[in-house]
Amino acid sequence: MALHTQTRSLHQRGSSRAFSQSCRPPKRVNLSRCRVGTMERAIQEEQYISHTPVSLLRAGIDTEETMRAKFEKVIRDAQDSICKAIEDVDGKKFHQDAWTRADGGGGISRVLQDGNVWEKAGVNVSVVYGSMPPEAYRAATGNTELLKNKGDIGRVPFFAAGISSVMHPRNPHCPTMHFNYRYFETEEWNGIPGQWWFGGGTDITPSYIDEEDMKHFHGVYKEVCDRHDPTYYAKFKKWCDEYFLIKHRGERRGLGGIFFDDLNDKDPETILKFSTDAVNHVAKAYCPIIHKHMNDSFTAEEKQWQQLRRGRYVEFNLVYDRGTTFGLKTGGRIESILMSMPLTASWLYDNRPAPGSREADLLDACRNPRNWV
């Protein structure tokens, strides 16, 4: 999933992560009207900036003690550390774009494309605030009935911050990995109280099953969950299996991990600590698996199977993912929203793996979720 949102860092960033790659010239903000189905919305072009901003929050309003500021620090630090871990493995640097939006906020997008290990890897962090139409609010909450039959209710004031990433390796024995952690607020509006919640998770999508890899990946996140609430792993693992279901296929996108959304059942500081622990264990859960398989030999048939599984990835993201839907309905930055798409994918007509094959085993695990730890 991909709610591409972002917040500010509380300390000055070093020039090493500044806009060191090729800079794009600033664009003028151009607001035009277009129709999407029956919905009219304003399409807003982002404005590229030539430096990494210290913060994208509102000076003097979103102060250090606010959850907005605390969460931004977490995701800005995580973007730096995770990108470094991926660069250390791949040997190629991320390209970076920094941008702002006229309605409020902006983002920092980092993409490693055509690398030595990854065909495409992106780590986006952004902050978006302003107002959104009711249909975008429903997409953000996942409640399609929310605010219906309310008459002319106008636009909902909101704030959304987060980090989102998808990584597609070259080698079909190396799994794709996705993570997303976010914080969302709405202000009191039209008699509806303001709300806040956290969401996110980390999940893995291999083309072939290596049980030791799955035990490692799920084991890391079980340990993270157990540190904060012993009920979390079982609950969030099940939630992940249910969320990443491609309904029209009757199969999951991959082999799961943890996923949670609309989480506000504890005080925000407690949930922030859990979210921080989870995002800070992405590299520990994923990089050892890549190291293990990045130099494995593979056949043309195995590469083709990887392409077919990537096709499933595309189907889920474009049809079902709440973050993608939210981004498109709020006029978000298209390059960031669709960063999760692989460079290459395939759809073969009526492809069916041979019974007893490794491909059939993967497909069975996607249809019938397994317990790995």
mmCIF file of C-alpha atoms in Angstrom:
data_model
loop_
_atom_site.group_PDB
_atom_site.id
_atom_site.type_symbol
_atom_site.label_atom_id
_atom_site.label_comp_id
_atom_site.label_asym_id
_atom_site.label_seq_id
_atom_site.Cartn_x
_atom_site.Cartn_y
_atom_site.Cartn_z
ATOM 1 C CA MET A 1 0.000 0.000 0.000
ATOM 2 C CA ALA A 2 1.086 3.564 -0.588
ATOM 3 C CA LEU A 3 -0.155 6.530 1.312
ATOM 4 C CA HIS A 4 2.672 8.839 0.291
ATOM 5 C CA THR A 5 2.712 11.340 3.076
ATOM 6 C CA GLN A 6 5.430 13.142 4.959
ATOM 7 C CA THR A 7 6.419 15.341 7.868
ATOM 8 C CA ARG A 8 9.341 17.369 9.072
ATOM 9 C CA SER A 9 12.671 16.611 10.666
ATOM 10 C CA LEU A 10 13.434 18.294 13.973
ATOM 11 C CA HIS A 11 17.115 18.641 13.307
ATOM 12 C CA GLN A 12 19.076 20.122 10.433
ATOM 13 C CA ARG A 13 19.855 17.577 7.733
ATOM 14 C CA GLY A 14 23.389 17.174 6.491
ATOM 15 C CA SER A 15 24.268 18.100 2.961
ATOM 16 C CA SER A 16 25.035 14.469 2.116
ATOM 17 C CA ARG A 17 21.332 13.790 1.662
ATOM 18 C CA ALA A 18 20.673 17.110 -0.025
ATOM 19 C CA PHE A 19 19.545 17.325 -3.594
ATOM 20 C CA SER A 20 22.780 15.872 -4.852
ATOM 21 C CA GLN A 21 21.362 14.270 -7.956
ATOM 22 C CA SER A 22 20.204 16.146 -11.036
ATOM 23 C CA CYS A 23 17.917 19.020 -9.996
ATOM 24 C CA ARG A 24 14.693 19.701 -11.765
ATOM 25 C CA PRO A 25 13.648 23.304 -12.406
ATOM 26 C CA PRO A 26 10.749 24.599 -10.339
ATOM 27 C CA LYS A 27 7.331 24.224 -11.899
ATOM 28 C CA ARG A 28 4.563 26.722 -11.633
ATOM 29 C CA VAL A 29 1.528 25.482 -9.747
ATOM 30 C CA ASN A 30 -1.276 25.010 -12.237
ATOM 31 C CA LEU A 31 -4.791 24.327 -10.994
ATOM 32 C CA SER A 32 -7.223 22.971 -13.541
ATOM 33 C CA ARG A 33 -10.531 21.146 -13.366
ATOM 34 C CA CYS A 34 -11.046 17.615 -14.535
ATOM 35 C CA ARG A 35 -13.671 14.949 -14.073
ATOM 36 C CA VAL A 36 -12.918 11.527 -12.604
ATOM 37 C CA GLY A 37 -16.077 9.450 -12.973
ATOM 38 C CA THR A 38 -18.713 11.678 -11.406
ATOM 39 C CA MET A 39 -16.213 13.496 -9.227
ATOM 40 C CA GLU A 40 -14.639 16.843 -9.958
ATOM 41 C CA ARG A 41 -11.337 17.597 -8.320
ATOM 42 C CA ALA A 42 -8.506 20.061 -8.613
ATOM 43 C CA ILE A 43 -5.347 18.638 -10.116
ATOM 44 C CA GLN A 44 -2.346 20.309 -8.588
ATOM 45 C CA GLU A 45 1.124 20.066 -10.027
ATOM 46 C CA GLU A 46 3.913 19.703 -7.527
ATOM 47 C CA GLN A 47 6.682 22.274 -7.423
ATOM 48 C CA TYR A 48 10.179 20.803 -7.355
ATOM 49 C CA ILE A 49 12.654 22.429 -5.012
ATOM 50 C CA SER A 50 16.447 22.311 -5.211
ATOM 51 C CA HIS A 51 17.136 21.402 -1.589
ATOM 52 C CA THR A 52 15.953 18.983 1.069
ATOM 53 C CA PRO A 53 13.695 20.956 3.426
ATOM 54 C CA VAL A 54 14.345 20.769 7.147
ATOM 55 C CA SER A 55 10.598 20.528 7.589
ATOM 56 C CA LEU A 56 7.418 20.480 5.555
ATOM 57 C CA LEU A 57 5.231 21.268 8.528
ATOM 58 C CA ARG A 58 3.812 24.664 9.407
ATOM 59 C CA ALA A 59 6.324 26.841 11.242
ATOM 60 C CA GLY A 60 5.042 27.983 14.612
ATOM 61 C CA ILE A 61 2.012 25.684 14.465
ATOM 62 C CA ASP A 62 3.293 22.124 14.296
ATOM 63 C CA THR A 63 5.772 22.487 17.134
ATOM 64 C CA GLU A 64 8.108 19.819 18.525
ATOM 65 C CA GLU A 65 5.620 18.487 21.067
ATOM 66 C CA THR A 66 2.947 17.715 18.455
ATOM 67 C CA MET A 67 2.472 14.199 17.157
ATOM 68 C CA ARG A 68 2.833 15.587 13.631
ATOM 69 C CA ALA A 69 6.379 16.714 14.355
ATOM 70 C CA LYS A 70 7.341 13.572 16.278
ATOM 71 C CA PHE A 71 6.118 11.327 13.499
ATOM 72 C CA GLU A 72 7.960 13.310 10.855
ATOM 73 C CA LYS A 73 11.226 12.857 12.693
ATOM 74 C CA VAL A 74 10.647 9.096 12.784
ATOM 75 C CA ILE A 75 9.975 8.753 9.069
ATOM 76 C CA ARG A 76 12.695 11.168 7.950
ATOM 77 C CA ASP A 77 15.260 9.237 9.989
ATOM 78 C CA ALA A 78 13.897 5.927 8.683
ATOM 79 C CA GLN A 79 14.160 7.108 5.070
ATOM 80 C CA ASP A 80 17.823 7.968 5.603
ATOM 81 C CA SER A 81 18.762 4.710 7.349
ATOM 82 C CA ILE A 82 16.823 2.370 5.050
ATOM 83 C CA CYS A 83 18.096 4.029 1.871
ATOM 84 C CA LYS A 84 21.661 3.703 3.166
ATOM 85 C CA ALA A 85 21.144 -0.006 3.912
ATOM 86 C CA ILE A 86 19.807 -0.600 0.393
ATOM 87 C CA GLU A 87 22.610 1.431 -1.234
ATOM 88 C CA ASP A 88 25.203 -0.565 0.725
ATOM 89 C CA VAL A 89 23.821 -3.769 -0.822
ATOM 90 C CA ASP A 90 23.195 -2.504 -4.340
ATOM 91 C CA GLY A 91 26.191 -0.224 -4.858
ATOM 92 C CA LYS A 92 24.074 2.384 -6.608
ATOM 93 C CA LYS A 93 22.660 5.583 -5.097
ATOM 94 C CA PHE A 94 19.039 6.651 -4.928
ATOM 95 C CA HIS A 95 17.897 9.521 -7.122
ATOM 96 C CA GLN A 96 16.060 12.134 -5.067
ATOM 97 C CA ASP A 97 13.316 14.640 -5.830
ATOM 98 C CA ALA A 98 12.113 17.129 -3.235
ATOM 99 C CA TRP A 99 8.808 18.862 -3.878
ATOM 100 C CA THR A 100 6.081 20.974 -2.310
ATOM 101 C CA ARG A 101 2.383 21.411 -2.986
ATOM 102 C CA ALA A 102 0.458 24.675 -2.904
ATOM 103 C CA ASP A 103 -2.277 23.401 -0.566
ATOM 104 C CA GLY A 104 0.301 22.489 2.069
ATOM 105 C CA GLY A 105 3.229 20.170 2.605
ATOM 106 C CA GLY A 106 5.222 18.208 0.083
ATOM 107 C CA GLY A 107 7.621 15.317 0.027
ATOM 108 C CA ILE A 108 10.977 13.725 -0.644
ATOM 109 C CA SER A 109 10.974 10.870 -3.150
ATOM 110 C CA ARG A 110 13.967 8.584 -3.515
ATOM 111 C CA VAL A 111 14.103 6.002 -6.292
ATOM 112 C CA LEU A 112 16.863 3.566 -7.232
ATOM 113 C CA GLN A 113 16.168 2.374 -10.759
ATOM 114 C CA ASP A 114 18.101 -0.136 -12.884
ATOM 115 C CA GLY A 115 20.406 -0.988 -10.010
ATOM 116 C CA ASN A 116 22.751 -3.924 -9.601
ATOM 117 C CA VAL A 117 20.419 -5.831 -7.266
ATOM 118 C CA TRP A 118 17.110 -4.012 -7.562
ATOM 119 C CA GLU A 119 15.384 -3.230 -10.845
ATOM 120 C CA LYS A 120 13.450 -0.582 -8.952
ATOM 121 C CA ALA A 121 13.365 0.479 -5.309
ATOM 122 C CA GLY A 122 11.648 3.538 -3.903
ATOM 123 C CA VAL A 123 11.412 5.093 -0.452
ATOM 124 C CA ASN A 124 9.047 8.057 -0.313
ATOM 125 C CA VAL A 125 8.291 10.297 2.617
ATOM 126 C CA SER A 126 5.768 13.125 2.499
ATOM 127 C CA VAL A 127 3.433 15.384 4.390
ATOM 128 C CA VAL A 128 0.097 16.450 2.981
ATOM 129 C CA TYR A 129 -2.381 18.759 4.648
ATOM 130 C CA GLY A 130 -5.285 20.882 3.551
ATOM 131 C CA SER A 131 -8.768 19.648 2.713
ATOM 132 C CA MET A 132 -10.100 16.696 0.785
ATOM 133 C CA PRO A 133 -13.430 15.691 -0.745
ATOM 134 C CA PRO A 134 -15.627 13.238 1.192
ATOM 135 C CA GLU A 135 -14.840 10.402 -1.237
ATOM 136 C CA ALA A 136 -11.122 10.771 -0.441
ATOM 137 C CA TYR A 137 -11.957 10.712 3.275
ATOM 138 C CA ARG A 138 -13.862 7.467 2.747
ATOM 139 C CA ALA A 139 -10.876 6.044 0.859
ATOM 140 C CA ALA A 140 -8.532 7.021 3.695
ATOM 141 C CA THR A 141 -10.718 5.351 6.321
ATOM 142 C CA GLY A 142 -11.800 2.381 4.223
ATOM 143 C CA ASN A 143 -15.437 3.110 5.154
ATOM 144 C CA THR A 144 -17.416 3.541 1.942
ATOM 145 C CA GLU A 145 -20.571 4.605 3.817
ATOM 146 C CA LEU A 146 -18.941 7.378 5.843
ATOM 147 C CA LEU A 147 -20.472 10.841 5.375
ATOM 148 C CA LYS A 148 -23.068 9.615 2.897
ATOM 149 C CA ASN A 149 -26.508 11.253 3.058
ATOM 150 C CA LYS A 150 -24.981 14.313 4.723
ATOM 151 C CA GLY A 151 -25.941 16.740 1.984
ATOM 152 C CA ASP A 152 -23.497 19.433 0.895
ATOM 153 C CA ILE A 153 -20.776 18.824 3.466
ATOM 154 C CA GLY A 154 -17.893 20.500 1.676
ATOM 155 C CA ARG A 155 -14.299 19.358 2.109
ATOM 156 C CA VAL A 156 -12.735 17.688 5.142
ATOM 157 C CA PRO A 157 -9.669 19.344 6.772
ATOM 158 C CA PHE A 158 -6.924 16.720 7.125
ATOM 159 C CA PHE A 159 -3.265 15.978 7.780
ATOM 160 C CA ALA A 160 -1.556 12.808 6.547
ATOM 161 C CA ALA A 161 2.082 11.869 7.085
ATOM 162 C CA GLY A 162 4.000 8.729 6.275
ATOM 163 C CA ILE A 163 6.748 6.745 4.646
ATOM 164 C CA SER A 164 6.102 4.238 1.889
ATOM 165 C CA SER A 165 8.392 1.873 0.004
ATOM 166 C CA VAL A 166 8.372 -0.941 -2.513
ATOM 167 C CA MET A 167 11.489 -2.800 -3.676
ATOM 168 C CA HIS A 168 11.550 -5.067 -6.753
ATOM 169 C CA PRO A 169 14.796 -7.089 -7.074
ATOM 170 C CA ARG A 170 16.197 -8.444 -10.333
ATOM 171 C CA ASN A 171 16.729 -12.015 -9.184
ATOM 172 C CA PRO A 172 13.489 -14.060 -9.008
ATOM 173 C CA HIS A 173 14.830 -15.798 -5.902
ATOM 174 C CA CYS A 174 14.944 -12.429 -4.107
ATOM 175 C CA PRO A 175 11.537 -11.304 -2.827
ATOM 176 C CA THR A 176 9.821 -7.994 -3.376
ATOM 177 C CA MET A 177 9.226 -6.117 -0.121
ATOM 178 C CA HIS A 178 6.803 -3.355 0.804
ATOM 179 C CA PHE A 179 6.403 -1.233 3.898
ATOM 180 C CA ASN A 180 4.298 1.751 4.820
ATOM 181 C CA TYR A 181 3.865 3.613 8.108
ATOM 182 C CA ARG A 182 1.596 6.621 8.450
ATOM 183 C CA TYR A 183 -0.216 8.981 10.776
ATOM 184 C CA PHE A 184 -3.528 10.624 9.873
ATOM 185 C CA GLU A 185 -5.569 13.407 11.453
ATOM 186 C CA THR A 186 -8.812 15.177 10.653
ATOM 187 C CA GLU A 187 -9.943 18.380 12.320
ATOM 188 C CA GLU A 188 -13.334 18.945 13.923
ATOM 189 C CA TRP A 189 -15.637 19.674 11.033
ATOM 190 C CA ASN A 190 -19.387 20.003 10.372
ATOM 191 C CA GLY A 191 -20.233 18.625 13.800
ATOM 192 C CA ILE A 192 -17.954 15.600 13.326
ATOM 193 C CA PRO A 193 -15.204 15.398 15.992
ATOM 194 C CA GLY A 194 -11.587 15.426 14.911
ATOM 195 C CA GLN A 195 -9.978 12.000 14.586
ATOM 196 C CA TRP A 196 -6.479 10.525 14.530
ATOM 197 C CA TRP A 197 -5.053 7.114 13.778
ATOM 198 C CA PHE A 198 -1.892 5.241 12.852
ATOM 199 C CA GLY A 199 -1.514 2.620 10.148
ATOM 200 C CA GLY A 200 1.102 0.618 8.360
ATOM 201 C CA GLY A 201 3.022 -2.603 8.184
ATOM 202 C CA THR A 202 5.755 -4.529 6.385
ATOM 203 C CA ASP A 203 5.070 -7.454 4.050
ATOM 204 C CA ILE A 204 7.003 -9.684 1.690
ATOM 205 C CA THR A 205 6.236 -11.013 -1.797
ATOM 206 C CA PRO A 206 8.545 -13.799 -2.966
ATOM 207 C CA SER A 207 8.217 -15.628 -6.261
ATOM 208 C CA TYR A 208 9.552 -18.810 -4.661
ATOM 209 C CA ILE A 209 9.228 -20.060 -1.102
ATOM 210 C CA ASP A 210 12.293 -20.465 1.082
ATOM 211 C CA GLU A 211 10.912 -21.456 4.477
ATOM 212 C CA GLU A 212 13.965 -20.225 6.355
ATOM 213 C CA ASP A 213 13.552 -16.806 4.732
ATOM 214 C CA MET A 214 9.914 -16.651 5.775
ATOM 215 C CA LYS A 215 10.736 -17.731 9.315
ATOM 216 C CA HIS A 216 13.355 -14.974 9.496
ATOM 217 C CA PHE A 217 11.126 -12.238 8.084
ATOM 218 C CA HIS A 218 8.064 -13.102 10.156
ATOM 219 C CA GLY A 219 10.228 -13.818 13.185
ATOM 220 C CA VAL A 220 11.693 -10.308 13.169
ATOM 221 C CA TYR A 221 8.218 -8.783 13.154
ATOM 222 C CA LYS A 222 6.880 -11.157 15.772
ATOM 223 C CA GLU A 223 9.686 -9.991 18.065
ATOM 224 C CA VAL A 224 8.820 -6.360 17.321
ATOM 225 C CA CYS A 225 5.143 -6.968 18.051
ATOM 226 C CA ASP A 226 5.815 -8.956 21.221
ATOM 227 C CA ARG A 227 7.832 -6.081 22.680
ATOM 228 C CA HIS A 228 4.742 -3.871 22.579
ATOM 229 C CA ASP A 229 1.724 -6.173 22.885
ATOM 230 C CA PRO A 230 1.736 -10.005 22.849
ATOM 231 C CA THR A 231 -1.546 -9.995 20.918
ATOM 232 C CA TYR A 232 -0.209 -7.846 18.082
ATOM 233 C CA TYR A 233 1.564 -10.384 15.875
ATOM 234 C CA ALA A 234 -1.279 -12.875 15.476
ATOM 235 C CA LYS A 235 -3.776 -10.065 14.972
ATOM 236 C CA PHE A 236 -1.678 -8.030 12.542
ATOM 237 C CA LYS A 237 -0.472 -11.096 10.621
ATOM 238 C CA LYS A 238 -4.104 -12.119 10.032
ATOM 239 C CA TRP A 239 -4.978 -8.532 9.114
ATOM 240 C CA CYS A 240 -2.140 -8.521 6.583
ATOM 241 C CA ASP A 241 -3.315 -11.781 4.992
ATOM 242 C CA GLU A 242 -6.839 -10.394 4.706
ATOM 243 C CA TYR A 243 -5.858 -6.938 3.455
ATOM 244 C CA PHE A 244 -3.584 -8.045 0.621
ATOM 245 C CA LEU A 245 -6.209 -10.331 -0.883
ATOM 246 C CA ILE A 246 -6.727 -9.913 -4.624
ATOM 247 C CA LYS A 247 -10.446 -10.604 -4.485
ATOM 248 C CA HIS A 248 -10.949 -11.232 -8.187
ATOM 249 C CA ARG A 249 -8.179 -13.873 -8.070
ATOM 250 C CA GLY A 250 -8.915 -15.420 -4.698
ATOM 251 C CA GLU A 251 -5.243 -15.168 -3.770
ATOM 252 C CA ARG A 252 -2.960 -12.927 -1.741
ATOM 253 C CA ARG A 253 -0.401 -10.639 -3.292
ATOM 254 C CA GLY A 254 2.361 -12.351 -1.356
ATOM 255 C CA LEU A 255 3.192 -14.163 1.886
ATOM 256 C CA GLY A 256 2.263 -11.440 4.319
ATOM 257 C CA GLY A 257 3.897 -9.914 7.333
ATOM 258 C CA ILE A 258 2.086 -7.453 9.575
ATOM 259 C CA PHE A 259 -0.515 -4.833 8.745
ATOM 260 C CA PHE A 260 -2.645 -2.525 10.871
ATOM 261 C CA ASP A 261 -4.837 0.468 10.205
ATOM 262 C CA ASP A 262 -7.067 2.961 12.018
ATOM 263 C CA LEU A 263 -5.095 2.160 15.174
ATOM 264 C CA ASN A 264 -6.087 4.520 18.001
ATOM 265 C CA ASP A 265 -7.040 2.164 20.838
ATOM 266 C CA LYS A 266 -4.070 3.259 22.990
ATOM 267 C CA ASP A 267 -2.555 6.648 23.682
ATOM 268 C CA PRO A 268 -0.716 8.059 20.644
ATOM 269 C CA GLU A 269 2.727 7.978 22.285
ATOM 270 C CA THR A 270 2.403 4.220 22.846
ATOM 271 C CA ILE A 271 1.399 3.566 19.237
ATOM 272 C CA LEU A 272 4.169 5.875 18.024
ATOM 273 C CA LYS A 273 6.748 3.735 19.861
ATOM 274 C CA PHE A 274 5.423 0.586 18.191
ATOM 275 C CA SER A 275 5.370 2.200 14.724
ATOM 276 C CA THR A 276 8.923 3.458 15.254
ATOM 277 C CA ASP A 277 10.165 0.007 16.274
ATOM 278 C CA ALA A 278 8.474 -1.573 13.259
ATOM 279 C CA VAL A 279 9.836 0.789 10.618
ATOM 280 C CA ASN A 280 13.319 0.610 12.157
ATOM 281 C CA HIS A 281 13.393 -3.187 11.616
ATOM 282 C CA VAL A 282 12.718 -3.139 7.874
ATOM 283 C CA ALA A 283 16.388 -3.597 6.934
ATOM 284 C CA LYS A 284 16.957 -6.318 9.552
ATOM 285 C CA ALA A 285 13.979 -8.299 8.274
ATOM 286 C CA TYR A 286 14.742 -7.894 4.560
ATOM 287 C CA CYS A 287 18.415 -7.338 3.751
ATOM 288 C CA PRO A 288 19.731 -10.732 4.992
ATOM 289 C CA ILE A 289 17.320 -12.465 2.585
ATOM 290 C CA ILE A 290 18.610 -10.357 -0.314
ATOM 291 C CA HIS A 291 22.236 -11.075 0.600
ATOM 292 C CA LYS A 292 21.423 -14.784 0.637
ATOM 293 C CA HIS A 293 19.883 -14.900 -2.851
ATOM 294 C CA MET A 294 21.141 -11.935 -4.888
ATOM 295 C CA ASN A 295 23.725 -14.070 -6.707
ATOM 296 C CA ASP A 296 21.583 -17.185 -7.151
ATOM 297 C CA SER A 297 21.426 -18.562 -10.687
ATOM 298 C CA PHE A 298 17.995 -18.638 -12.340
ATOM 299 C CA THR A 299 16.363 -19.800 -15.544
ATOM 300 C CA ALA A 300 14.288 -17.924 -18.108
ATOM 301 C CA GLU A 301 11.242 -19.821 -16.837
ATOM 302 C CA GLU A 302 11.880 -18.646 -13.272
ATOM 303 C CA LYS A 303 12.220 -15.056 -14.485
ATOM 304 C CA GLN A 304 8.913 -15.393 -16.348
ATOM 305 C CA TRP A 305 7.209 -16.620 -13.179
ATOM 306 C CA GLN A 306 8.538 -13.561 -11.342
ATOM 307 C CA GLN A 307 6.995 -11.361 -14.046
ATOM 308 C CA LEU A 308 3.618 -13.053 -13.594
ATOM 309 C CA ARG A 309 3.719 -12.526 -9.832
ATOM 310 C CA ARG A 310 4.567 -8.878 -10.415
ATOM 311 C CA GLY A 311 1.433 -8.671 -12.525
ATOM 312 C CA ARG A 312 -0.520 -9.710 -9.439
ATOM 313 C CA TYR A 313 1.273 -6.978 -7.521
ATOM 314 C CA VAL A 314 0.104 -4.379 -10.030
ATOM 315 C CA GLU A 315 -3.471 -5.665 -9.931
ATOM 316 C CA PHE A 316 -3.701 -5.333 -6.167
ATOM 317 C CA ASN A 317 -2.151 -1.882 -5.986
ATOM 318 C CA LEU A 318 -4.309 -0.350 -8.691
ATOM 319 C CA VAL A 319 -7.602 -2.022 -7.757
ATOM 320 C CA TYR A 320 -7.631 -2.435 -3.969
ATOM 321 C CA ASP A 321 -4.913 -0.475 -2.192
ATOM 322 C CA ARG A 322 -6.372 2.225 0.063
ATOM 323 C CA GLY A 323 -3.276 4.398 -0.078
ATOM 324 C CA THR A 324 -3.175 4.439 -3.858
ATOM 325 C CA THR A 325 -6.872 5.306 -3.992
ATOM 326 C CA PHE A 326 -6.418 8.080 -1.440
ATOM 327 C CA GLY A 327 -3.477 9.561 -3.333
ATOM 328 C CA LEU A 328 -5.313 9.591 -6.652
ATOM 329 C CA LYS A 329 -8.479 11.094 -5.165
ATOM 330 C CA THR A 330 -6.624 13.910 -3.415
ATOM 331 C CA GLY A 331 -4.646 14.944 -6.492
ATOM 332 C CA GLY A 332 -1.413 13.555 -5.069
ATOM 333 C CA ARG A 333 1.927 13.391 -6.829
ATOM 334 C CA ILE A 334 1.482 10.686 -9.471
ATOM 335 C CA GLU A 335 5.180 9.742 -9.633
ATOM 336 C CA SER A 336 5.121 9.028 -5.887
ATOM 337 C CA ILE A 337 1.773 7.232 -5.906
ATOM 338 C CA LEU A 338 2.806 4.900 -8.734
ATOM 339 C CA MET A 339 6.367 4.436 -7.486
ATOM 340 C CA SER A 340 5.260 0.986 -6.308
ATOM 341 C CA MET A 341 4.832 -0.264 -9.879
ATOM 342 C CA PRO A 342 7.596 -2.606 -11.121
ATOM 343 C CA LEU A 343 9.622 -1.771 -14.217
ATOM 344 C CA THR A 344 8.442 -4.987 -15.832
ATOM 345 C CA ALA A 345 5.485 -7.333 -15.322
ATOM 346 C CA SER A 346 3.586 -9.895 -17.348
ATOM 347 C CA TRP A 347 0.123 -11.333 -17.847
ATOM 348 C CA LEU A 348 -0.077 -14.696 -19.621
ATOM 349 C CA TYR A 349 -3.451 -16.075 -20.600
ATOM 350 C CA ASP A 350 -4.697 -18.881 -18.332
ATOM 351 C CA ASN A 351 -1.292 -19.647 -16.845
ATOM 352 C CA ARG A 352 -1.407 -22.629 -14.485
ATOM 353 C CA PRO A 353 1.687 -23.987 -12.707
ATOM 354 C CA ALA A 354 2.425 -27.692 -12.988
ATOM 355 C CA PRO A 355 1.125 -29.678 -9.990
ATOM 356 C CA GLY A 356 3.845 -30.282 -7.424
ATOM 357 C CA SER A 357 6.076 -27.508 -8.794
ATOM 358 C CA ARG A 358 7.637 -24.717 -6.716
ATOM 359 C CA GLU A 359 5.390 -22.300 -8.579
ATOM 360 C CA ALA A 360 2.315 -24.280 -7.546
ATOM 361 C CA ASP A 361 3.570 -24.285 -3.941
ATOM 362 C CA LEU A 362 3.850 -20.485 -3.961
ATOM 363 C CA LEU A 363 0.385 -20.132 -5.442
ATOM 364 C CA ASP A 364 -1.065 -22.443 -2.784
ATOM 365 C CA ALA A 365 0.536 -20.350 -0.027
ATOM 366 C CA CYS A 366 -0.973 -17.212 -1.559
ATOM 367 C CA ARG A 367 -4.402 -18.847 -1.583
ATOM 368 C CA ASN A 368 -4.088 -20.506 1.821
ATOM 369 C CA PRO A 369 -2.023 -18.365 4.232
ATOM 370 C CA ARG A 370 0.492 -20.308 6.307
ATOM 371 C CA ASN A 371 1.942 -19.723 9.746
ATOM 372 C CA TRP A 372 5.701 -19.239 9.496
ATOM 373 C CA VAL A 373 6.602 -18.728 13.164
#
